[in-house]
Amino acid sequence: MRKKLLVGNWKMNKTMAEAKSFALAALPLVSYAESKNIDIGVCPTYLSLDIVKKTNPKLIIGAQNVDYHTHGAYTGEIAINMLQEIDIDWALVGHSERRSYYGETNASCNLKVKALLASAITPLYCVGETLAEFEGGLTKSVVERQVREGLKDLTKEDAKKIVLAYEPVWSIGTGKNASQAIAEEVCHFIRTILDDLFAEVSEEIRILYGGSVKPDNVRTYLSSPNIDGALVGGASLQVDSFRALIENIAE
Ligand code: 13P
């Protein structure tokens, strides 16, 4: 049985002071979620990672990006050992905004996934098609390439440690969320690829849906057999809404 997972991606929102006050207000949510057998986490900006971790150490804290080089002349980037130094648990890889605005490719995602696994940080690998690809009937071929190339050369032991998120680009921040049927169909399709790549461990890998998830629709997604949680942008920013998301997925 895969444990449910709710992750908030704050994107480029919240000053350090705002992030700290969310982390404080979220202290009771951690024990509530634990009692309901749900993992919860947030991905603040790099600047706020440390303060959120220190304020709420049991919340899963993820970076929104990371570089795969160990150090060197990579202006503006952050290395994995810098995340480790402040006990960061997870990192997003290949979010569609990184792919579309900053040139992230399946190959660079693969390097990041492997570097994170080598450092015992959980990669949350994001895939999803654009509106043009969706309308062109290309969803499965695009997602298949993203999964196969992004997870290339991983062992089964590695694969057990990763989390995937299916986020159709056309549903991110648009209020046009994918129907439950589409989300489940694609997440099921992803699981068949994982079956092919990693055979017996594929059932252990969590797959999240993301894209305009709100407190009033989160439960529907999570009632789907292959959707194990949600990656939430806008609705994760306010602690009341984050709490409502958790409450609505609790049994
Ligand atoms: P929204 O929930 O704001 O649509 O964002 C989804 C997302 O991109 C999470 O990573």
Coordinates of N, CA, C and O in Angstrom, one line a residue, residues 18-185:
E18 N 7.5 35.3 5.6 CA 6.2 34.6 5.2 C 6.3 33.1 5.3 O 5.5 32.4 5.8
A19 N 7.5 32.6 4.8 CA 7.7 31.2 4.8 C 7.8 30.7 6.3 O 7.2 29.6 6.6
K20 N 8.4 31.4 7.1 CA 8.5 31.0 8.5 C 7.2 31.0 9.2 O 6.9 30.1 10.0
S21 N 6.4 32.0 8.9 CA 5.1 32.0 9.6 C 4.2 30.9 9.1 O 3.4 30.3 9.9
F22 N 4.3 30.5 7.8 CA 3.6 29.3 7.4 C 4.1 28.0 8.1 O 3.3 27.2 8.6
A23 N 5.4 27.9 8.2 CA 6.0 26.7 8.8 C 5.6 26.6 10.3 O 5.3 25.5 10.8
L24 N 5.5 27.7 11.0 CA 5.0 27.7 12.4 C 3.5 27.3 12.4 O 3.2 26.4 13.2
A25 N 2.7 27.9 11.6 CA 1.3 27.6 11.6 C 1.0 26.1 11.2 O 0.0 25.5 11.5
A26 N 2.0 25.5 10.4 CA 1.8 24.2 9.9 C 2.3 23.1 10.9 O 2.2 21.9 10.7
L27 N 2.8 23.6 12.1 CA 3.3 22.6 13.1 C 2.3 21.5 13.5 O 2.5 20.3 13.4
P28 N 1.0 22.0 13.8 CA 0.0 21.0 14.2 C -0.4 20.1 13.0 O -0.9 18.9 13.2
L29 N -0.2 20.6 11.8 CA -0.6 19.8 10.6 C 0.3 18.5 10.4 O -0.2 17.5 9.9
V30 N 1.5 18.6 10.9 CA 2.4 17.5 10.7 C 1.9 16.3 11.5 O 1.8 15.2 11.0
S31 N 1.6 16.5 12.8 CA 1.1 15.4 13.6 C -0.3 14.9 13.1 O -0.6 13.7 13.2
Y32 N -1.1 15.9 12.7 CA -2.4 15.5 12.2 C -2.2 14.6 10.9 O -2.8 13.5 10.9
A33 N -1.4 15.0 10.0 CA -1.2 14.2 8.8 C -0.6 12.8 9.2 O -1.0 11.8 8.6
E34 N 0.3 12.8 10.2 CA 0.9 11.5 10.6 C -0.2 10.6 11.1 O -0.2 9.4 10.8
S35 N -1.1 11.2 11.9 CA -2.2 10.3 12.4 C -3.1 9.8 11.4 O -3.8 8.8 11.5
K36 N -3.1 10.4 10.2 CA -3.9 10.0 9.1 C -3.1 9.2 8.0 O -3.6 8.9 6.9
N37 N -1.8 9.0 8.4 CA -1.0 8.2 7.5 C -0.7 8.9 6.1 O -0.8 8.3 5.1
I38 N -0.5 10.2 6.2 CA -0.3 11.0 5.0 C 1.1 11.7 5.2 O 1.3 12.3 6.2
D39 N 1.9 11.6 4.2 CA 3.2 12.4 4.2 C 2.8 13.8 3.6 O 2.1 13.9 2.6
I40 N 3.4 14.8 4.2 CA 3.2 16.2 3.7 C 4.5 16.9 3.6 O 5.4 16.7 4.4
G41 N 4.6 17.8 2.6 CA 5.8 18.6 2.5 C 5.6 19.9 1.7 O 4.5 20.0 1.1
V42 N 6.6 20.7 1.7 CA 6.5 21.9 0.9 C 7.9 22.2 0.2 O 8.9 21.7 0.7
C43 N 7.8 22.9 -0.9 CA 9.0 23.2 -1.6 C 9.1 24.8 -1.7 O 8.6 25.4 -2.6
P44 N 9.8 25.3 -0.7 CA 10.0 26.8 -0.7 C 11.1 27.2 -1.7 O 11.8 26.4 -2.2
T45 N 11.3 28.5 -1.8 CA 12.5 29.0 -2.6 C 13.8 28.6 -1.8 O 13.7 28.3 -0.6
Y46 N 14.9 28.6 -2.5 CA 16.1 28.3 -1.9 C 16.4 29.1 -0.6 O 16.8 28.5 0.4
L47 N 16.1 30.4 -0.7 CA 16.3 31.3 0.5 C 15.6 30.8 1.7 O 16.1 31.1 2.8
S48 N 14.4 30.3 1.5 CA 13.6 29.9 2.7 C 13.7 28.5 3.2 O 13.1 28.1 4.2
L49 N 14.5 27.7 2.5 CA 14.6 26.3 2.8 C 15.0 26.1 4.3 O 14.4 25.3 5.1
D50 N 16.1 26.8 4.7 CA 16.7 26.6 6.0 C 15.7 27.0 7.1 O 15.5 26.3 8.1
I51 N 15.1 28.2 7.0 CA 14.2 28.7 8.0 C 13.0 27.8 8.1 O 12.5 27.5 9.3
V52 N 12.5 27.3 7.0 CA 11.3 26.4 7.1 C 11.7 25.0 7.8 O 11.0 24.5 8.6
K53 N 12.9 24.5 7.4 CA 13.3 23.3 8.0 C 13.5 23.4 9.5 O 13.2 22.6 10.3
K54 N 14.1 24.5 9.9 CA 14.4 24.7 11.3 C 13.1 25.0 12.1 O 13.0 24.6 13.3
T55 N 12.2 25.6 11.5 CA 10.9 25.9 12.2 C 10.0 24.7 12.3 O 9.3 24.6 13.3
N56 N 10.0 23.9 11.2 CA 9.1 22.7 11.2 C 9.9 21.5 10.7 O 9.7 21.0 9.6
P57 N 10.8 20.9 11.6 CA 11.7 19.9 11.1 C 11.1 18.6 10.6 O 11.7 17.9 9.9
K58 N 9.8 18.4 11.0 CA 9.2 17.1 10.6 C 8.5 17.2 9.3 O 8.0 16.2 8.7
L59 N 8.3 18.4 8.8 CA 7.7 18.6 7.5 C 8.7 18.2 6.4 O 9.9 18.5 6.6
I60 N 8.3 17.5 5.4 CA 9.2 17.2 4.3 C 9.5 18.5 3.6 O 8.6 19.3 3.3
I61 N 10.8 18.8 3.4 CA 11.2 20.0 2.8 C 11.9 19.7 1.5 O 12.9 19.0 1.5
G62 N 11.4 20.3 0.4 CA 12.1 20.0 -0.9 C 12.6 21.3 -1.5 O 11.9 22.3 -1.4
A63 N 13.7 21.2 -2.2 CA 14.1 22.3 -3.1 C 13.3 22.2 -4.4 O 12.8 21.2 -4.7
Q64 N 13.2 23.4 -5.1 CA 12.5 23.4 -6.3 C 13.3 23.0 -7.5 O 12.8 22.8 -8.6
N65 N 14.6 22.9 -7.3 CA 15.6 22.6 -8.4 C 16.9 22.3 -7.7 O 17.1 22.6 -6.5
V66 N 17.8 21.8 -8.4 CA 19.2 21.6 -7.9 C 20.1 21.5 -9.1 O 19.6 21.1 -10.2
D67 N 21.4 21.7 -9.0 CA 22.3 21.4 -10.0 C 23.0 20.0 -9.8 O 23.0 19.6 -8.7
Y68 N 23.4 19.4 -10.9 CA 24.0 18.0 -10.7 C 25.5 18.1 -10.6 O 26.1 17.1 -10.2
H69 N 26.1 19.3 -10.8 CA 27.6 19.4 -10.6 C 27.8 19.5 -9.1 O 27.0 20.0 -8.4
T70 N 29.0 19.0 -8.7 CA 29.3 19.1 -7.3 C 29.6 20.5 -6.8 O 29.4 20.9 -5.7
H71 N 30.3 21.3 -7.7 CA 30.7 22.7 -7.3 C 31.2 23.3 -8.6 O 31.3 22.6 -9.6
G72 N 31.6 24.6 -8.5 CA 32.3 25.2 -9.7 C 31.6 26.4 -10.2 O 30.8 27.0 -9.6
A73 N 32.0 26.7 -11.5 CA 31.6 28.0 -12.1 C 30.2 27.8 -12.8 O 30.1 27.7 -14.0
Y74 N 29.2 27.8 -11.9 CA 27.8 27.6 -12.4 C 27.0 28.7 -11.8 O 26.2 28.5 -10.8
T75 N 27.1 29.9 -12.2 CA 26.5 31.1 -11.6 C 25.0 30.9 -11.4 O 24.3 30.6 -12.3
G76 N 24.6 31.2 -10.2 CA 23.2 31.1 -9.9 C 22.7 29.8 -9.5 O 21.5 29.6 -9.2
E77 N 23.5 28.8 -9.5 CA 23.1 27.4 -9.2 C 23.4 27.0 -7.7 O 24.2 27.6 -7.0
I78 N 22.8 25.9 -7.3 CA 22.9 25.4 -5.9 C 23.3 23.9 -6.1 O 22.6 23.2 -6.8
A79 N 24.3 23.5 -5.3 CA 24.7 22.1 -5.4 C 24.1 21.2 -4.3 O 23.6 21.7 -3.3
I80 N 24.1 19.9 -4.5 CA 23.4 19.0 -3.6 C 24.0 19.0 -2.2 O 23.2 19.0 -1.2
N81 N 25.3 19.1 -2.1 CA 25.9 19.2 -0.7 C 25.4 20.4 0.1 O 25.4 20.4 1.3
M82 N 25.1 21.4 -0.7 CA 24.6 22.7 0.0 C 23.2 22.4 0.6 O 22.8 22.9 1.7
L83 N 22.4 21.6 -0.1 CA 21.1 21.2 0.4 C 21.3 20.2 1.6 O 20.5 20.3 2.6
Q84 N 22.2 19.3 1.4 CA 22.4 18.4 2.5 C 22.9 19.0 3.8 O 22.5 18.6 4.9
E85 N 23.6 20.1 3.7 CA 24.2 20.8 4.8 C 23.0 21.3 5.7 O 23.2 21.5 6.9
I86 N 21.9 21.6 5.1 CA 20.7 22.1 5.9 C 19.6 21.1 5.9 O 18.4 21.4 6.2
D87 N 20.0 19.8 5.7 CA 19.1 18.7 5.9 C 17.8 18.7 5.1 O 16.7 18.4 5.5
I88 N 18.0 19.1 3.8 CA 16.9 19.1 2.9 C 16.6 17.7 2.4 O 17.6 17.0 2.1
D89 N 15.4 17.3 2.4 CA 15.0 15.9 2.2 C 14.8 15.6 0.7 O 15.0 14.4 0.2
W90 N 14.2 16.5 0.0 CA 13.7 16.2 -1.4 C 14.1 17.3 -2.3 O 14.5 18.4 -1.9
A91 N 14.0 17.0 -3.6 CA 14.2 18.1 -4.6 C 13.3 17.8 -5.8 O 13.2 16.6 -6.3
L92 N 12.6 18.8 -6.3 CA 11.8 18.7 -7.6 C 12.8 18.6 -8.7 O 13.9 19.3 -8.7
V93 N 12.5 17.8 -9.7 CA 13.3 17.8 -10.9 C 12.4 17.8 -12.1 O 11.4 17.1 -12.2
G94 N 12.7 18.7 -13.0 CA 12.0 18.8 -14.3 C 10.6 19.3 -14.2 O 9.7 19.0 -15.0
H95 N 10.3 20.2 -13.3 CA 9.0 20.9 -13.3 C 8.8 21.6 -14.6 O 9.8 22.1 -15.2
S96 N 7.6 21.7 -15.1 CA 7.4 22.2 -16.4 C 7.9 23.6 -16.6 O 8.3 24.0 -17.7
E97 N 7.8 24.4 -15.5 CA 8.3 25.8 -15.6 C 9.9 25.8 -15.8 O 10.4 26.6 -16.5
R98 N 10.5 24.8 -15.2 CA 12.0 24.7 -15.4 C 12.2 24.2 -16.8 O 13.2 24.7 -17.5
R99 N 11.4 23.3 -17.3 CA 11.6 22.8 -18.7 C 11.3 23.9 -19.7 O 12.1 24.1 -20.6
S100 N 10.2 24.7 -19.5 CA 9.9 25.7 -20.5 C 10.6 27.0 -20.4 O 11.0 27.6 -21.4
Y101 N 10.9 27.5 -19.2 CA 11.6 28.8 -19.1 C 13.1 28.7 -19.0 O 13.8 29.6 -19.3
Y102 N 13.6 27.5 -18.6 CA 15.0 27.5 -18.3 C 15.7 26.3 -19.0 O 16.9 25.9 -18.6
G103 N 15.1 25.8 -20.0 CA 15.7 24.8 -20.9 C 16.1 23.5 -20.3 O 17.0 22.8 -20.8
E104 N 15.4 23.1 -19.2 CA 15.6 21.8 -18.7 C 15.2 20.7 -19.7 O 14.1 20.8 -20.3
T105 N 16.0 19.7 -19.8 CA 15.7 18.6 -20.8 C 15.6 17.3 -20.0 O 16.0 17.2 -18.9
N106 N 15.1 16.2 -20.7 CA 15.0 14.9 -20.1 C 16.4 14.5 -19.7 O 16.6 13.8 -18.6
A107 N 17.4 14.8 -20.5 CA 18.8 14.4 -20.2 C 19.3 15.1 -19.0 O 20.0 14.5 -18.1
S108 N 19.1 16.4 -18.9 CA 19.6 17.1 -17.6 C 18.8 16.6 -16.4 O 19.4 16.5 -15.3
C109 N 17.5 16.3 -16.6 CA 16.8 15.8 -15.5 C 17.4 14.4 -15.0 O 17.5 14.2 -13.8
N110 N 17.8 13.6 -16.0 CA 18.3 12.3 -15.6 C 19.6 12.5 -14.8 O 19.8 11.8 -13.8
L111 N 20.4 13.4 -15.2 CA 21.7 13.7 -14.4 C 21.3 14.1 -13.0 O 22.0 13.7 -12.0
K112 N 20.3 15.0 -12.9 CA 19.9 15.5 -11.5 C 19.3 14.3 -10.7 O 19.7 14.2 -9.5
V113 N 18.5 13.5 -11.3 CA 17.9 12.4 -10.6 C 19.0 11.5 -10.0 O 19.0 11.1 -8.8
K114 N 19.9 11.2 -10.9 CA 21.0 10.2 -10.5 C 21.9 10.9 -9.4 O 22.3 10.2 -8.4
A115 N 22.2 12.1 -9.5 CA 23.0 12.8 -8.5 C 22.3 12.9 -7.2 O 22.9 12.7 -6.1
L116 N 21.0 13.1 -7.2 CA 20.2 13.2 -5.9 C 20.2 11.8 -5.3 O 20.4 11.7 -4.1
L117 N 19.9 10.8 -6.1 CA 19.9 9.4 -5.5 C 21.2 9.1 -4.9 O 21.3 8.4 -3.8
A118 N 22.3 9.5 -5.5 CA 23.6 9.1 -5.0 C 23.9 9.9 -3.7 O 24.7 9.5 -2.9
S119 N 23.1 10.9 -3.4 CA 23.3 11.7 -2.2 C 22.1 11.5 -1.2 O 22.0 12.2 -0.2
A120 N 21.3 10.5 -1.5 CA 20.2 10.1 -0.6 C 19.2 11.2 -0.4 O 18.6 11.4 0.7
I121 N 19.0 12.1 -1.4 CA 17.9 13.0 -1.4 C 16.8 12.5 -2.4 O 17.2 12.0 -3.5
T122 N 15.6 12.6 -2.0 CA 14.5 12.0 -2.9 C 14.2 13.0 -4.0 O 13.8 14.1 -3.8
P123 N 14.3 12.4 -5.3 CA 13.9 13.3 -6.4 C 12.4 13.1 -6.7 O 11.9 12.0 -6.6
L124 N 11.8 14.3 -6.8 CA 10.4 14.2 -7.2 C 10.3 14.7 -8.7 O 10.4 15.9 -9.0
Y125 N 10.3 13.7 -9.6 CA 10.5 13.9 -11.0 C 9.1 14.3 -11.7 O 8.2 13.5 -11.6
C126 N 9.1 15.4 -12.3 CA 7.8 15.9 -12.9 C 7.8 15.7 -14.4 O 8.8 16.0 -15.1
V127 N 6.7 15.2 -14.9 CA 6.5 15.0 -16.3 C 5.1 15.6 -16.7 O 4.2 15.8 -15.8
G128 N 4.9 15.8 -18.0 CA 3.6 16.3 -18.4 C 3.7 17.0 -19.8 O 4.7 17.5 -20.1
E129 N 2.6 16.9 -20.5 CA 2.6 17.5 -21.9 C 2.0 18.9 -22.0 O 1.3 19.3 -21.1
T130 N 2.4 19.6 -23.0 CA 1.9 21.0 -23.2 C 0.5 20.9 -23.8 O 0.0 19.8 -24.2
L131 N -0.2 22.0 -23.9 CA -1.5 22.1 -24.5 C -1.5 21.6 -26.0 O -2.3 20.8 -26.4
A132 N -0.5 22.0 -26.7 CA -0.4 21.6 -28.1 C -0.2 20.1 -28.2 O -0.8 19.5 -29.1
E133 N 0.6 19.6 -27.4 CA 0.8 18.1 -27.4 C -0.4 17.4 -27.0 O -0.8 16.4 -27.6
F134 N -1.1 17.9 -26.0 CA -2.4 17.3 -25.6 C -3.4 17.3 -26.7 O -4.0 16.3 -27.0
E135 N -3.5 18.5 -27.3 CA -4.5 18.6 -28.4 C -4.1 17.8 -29.6 O -5.0 17.3 -30.4
G136 N -2.8 17.5 -29.8 CA -2.3 16.7 -30.9 C -2.3 15.2 -30.6 O -1.8 14.5 -31.4
G137 N -2.9 14.8 -29.5 CA -2.9 13.4 -29.1 C -1.6 12.8 -28.8 O -1.4 11.6 -28.9
L138 N -0.7 13.7 -28.3 CA 0.7 13.2 -28.1 C 1.0 12.9 -26.6 O 2.2 12.7 -26.3
T139 N 0.0 13.1 -25.8 CA 0.3 13.0 -24.3 C 1.1 11.7 -24.0 O 2.2 11.9 -23.3
K140 N 0.7 10.6 -24.4 CA 1.4 9.4 -24.0 C 2.8 9.3 -24.5 O 3.7 8.9 -23.8
S141 N 3.0 9.7 -25.8 CA 4.3 9.6 -26.3 C 5.3 10.5 -25.7 O 6.4 10.2 -25.4
V142 N 4.8 11.7 -25.4 CA 5.6 12.7 -24.7 C 6.0 12.2 -23.3 O 7.2 12.2 -22.8
V143 N 5.0 11.8 -22.5 CA 5.2 11.4 -21.2 C 6.1 10.1 -21.1 O 7.0 10.0 -20.3
E144 N 5.9 9.3 -22.1 CA 6.7 8.0 -22.1 C 8.2 8.4 -22.3 O 9.1 7.9 -21.6
R145 N 8.5 9.3 -23.2 CA 9.9 9.8 -23.4 C 10.4 10.4 -22.1 O 11.5 10.2 -21.7
Q146 N 9.6 11.3 -21.5 CA 10.1 12.0 -20.3 C 10.4 10.9 -19.2 O 11.4 11.1 -18.5
V147 N 9.6 9.9 -19.1 CA 9.8 8.9 -18.0 C 11.0 8.1 -18.3 O 11.9 7.9 -17.5
R148 N 11.1 7.6 -19.6 CA 12.2 6.7 -19.9 C 13.5 7.4 -19.9 O 14.5 6.9 -19.4
E149 N 13.6 8.6 -20.5 CA 14.8 9.3 -20.5 C 15.2 9.9 -19.2 O 16.4 9.9 -18.8
G150 N 14.3 10.4 -18.4 CA 14.6 11.0 -17.1 C 15.0 10.0 -16.1 O 15.8 10.3 -15.2
L151 N 14.5 8.7 -16.3 CA 14.9 7.7 -15.3 C 15.9 6.7 -15.9 O 16.0 5.6 -15.3
K152 N 16.5 7.0 -17.0 CA 17.5 6.1 -17.6 C 18.6 5.7 -16.6 O 19.1 6.5 -15.8
D153 N 18.9 4.4 -16.7 CA 20.0 3.8 -16.0 C 19.8 3.7 -14.5 O 20.7 3.5 -13.7
L154 N 18.6 3.9 -14.0 CA 18.3 3.8 -12.6 C 18.2 2.3 -12.3 O 17.6 1.5 -13.1
T155 N 18.7 1.9 -11.1 CA 18.5 0.5 -10.7 C 17.1 0.4 -10.0 O 16.5 1.4 -9.7
K156 N 16.7 -0.9 -9.8 CA 15.4 -1.1 -9.1 C 15.5 -0.5 -7.7 O 14.5 0.1 -7.2
E157 N 16.7 -0.6 -7.1 CA 16.8 0.0 -5.7 C 16.6 1.5 -5.7 O 16.0 2.1 -4.9
D158 N 17.2 2.1 -6.8 CA 17.0 3.6 -7.0 C 15.6 3.9 -7.2 O 15.0 4.8 -6.6
A159 N 14.9 3.1 -8.0 CA 13.6 3.4 -8.4 C 12.6 3.4 -7.3 O 11.7 4.2 -7.2
K160 N 12.9 2.6 -6.3 CA 12.0 2.6 -5.1 C 12.0 3.9 -4.3 O 11.1 4.2 -3.6
K161 N 13.1 4.7 -4.5 CA 13.2 5.9 -3.7 C 12.7 7.1 -4.4 O 12.7 8.2 -3.9
I162 N 12.3 7.0 -5.7 CA 11.8 8.2 -6.4 C 10.3 8.4 -6.2 O 9.6 7.5 -5.9
V163 N 9.9 9.6 -6.5 CA 8.4 9.9 -6.6 C 8.2 10.6 -8.0 O 9.1 11.4 -8.4
L164 N 7.1 10.3 -8.7 CA 6.8 11.0 -9.9 C 5.6 11.9 -9.8 O 4.8 11.6 -8.9
A165 N 5.6 12.9 -10.6 CA 4.4 13.7 -10.6 C 4.0 14.0 -12.1 O 4.8 14.3 -12.9
Y166 N 2.7 13.7 -12.4 CA 2.2 14.0 -13.7 C 1.5 15.3 -13.6 O 0.5 15.4 -12.9
E167 N 2.0 16.3 -14.3 CA 1.4 17.6 -14.3 C 1.2 18.1 -15.7 O 2.2 18.6 -16.4
P168 N 0.0 17.9 -16.3 CA -0.2 18.4 -17.6 C 0.0 19.9 -17.6 O -0.6 20.7 -16.8
V169 N 0.8 20.4 -18.5 CA 1.2 21.9 -18.5 C 0.0 22.8 -18.6 O -0.1 23.8 -18.0
W170 N -1.0 22.3 -19.4 CA -2.2 23.1 -19.7 C -3.1 23.2 -18.5 O -4.0 24.0 -18.4
S171 N -2.8 22.5 -17.4 CA -3.7 22.5 -16.2 C -3.0 23.3 -15.1 O -3.6 23.6 -14.1
I172 N -1.7 23.7 -15.3 CA -1.0 24.3 -14.2 C -1.3 25.8 -14.1 O -1.1 26.6 -15.0
G173 N -1.9 26.2 -13.0 CA -2.2 27.6 -12.7 C -3.3 28.1 -13.6 O -3.5 29.3 -13.6
T174 N -4.0 27.3 -14.3 CA -5.0 27.7 -15.2 C -6.5 27.5 -14.7 O -7.4 28.1 -15.3
G175 N -6.6 26.7 -13.7 CA -8.0 26.4 -13.2 C -8.6 25.3 -14.1 O -9.7 24.9 -13.8
K176 N -7.9 24.9 -15.2 CA -8.5 23.9 -16.1 C -7.8 22.6 -15.7 O -7.0 22.1 -16.4
N177 N -8.2 22.0 -14.6 CA -7.6 20.8 -14.2 C -8.0 19.6 -15.1 O -9.1 19.6 -15.6
A178 N -7.1 18.7 -15.2 CA -7.4 17.5 -16.0 C -8.6 16.7 -15.3 O -8.6 16.8 -14.1
S179 N -9.4 16.1 -16.0 CA -10.5 15.3 -15.4 C -9.8 14.2 -14.6 O -8.7 13.8 -14.9
Q180 N -10.6 13.6 -13.7 CA -10.1 12.5 -13.0 C -9.7 11.4 -13.9 O -8.7 10.7 -13.8
A181 N -10.6 11.2 -15.0 CA -10.3 10.1 -15.9 C -9.0 10.3 -16.7 O -8.2 9.3 -16.8
I182 N -8.8 11.5 -17.1 CA -7.5 11.7 -17.8 C -6.3 11.5 -16.9 O -5.3 10.9 -17.2
A183 N -6.4 12.1 -15.7 CA -5.3 12.0 -14.8 C -5.0 10.6 -14.4 O -3.8 10.1 -14.4
E184 N -6.0 9.8 -14.2 CA -5.8 8.4 -13.8 C -5.3 7.6 -15.0 O -4.4 6.8 -14.9
E185 N -5.8 7.9 -16.2 CA -5.3 7.2 -17.4 C -3.8 7.4 -17.6 O -3.1 6.4 -17.9

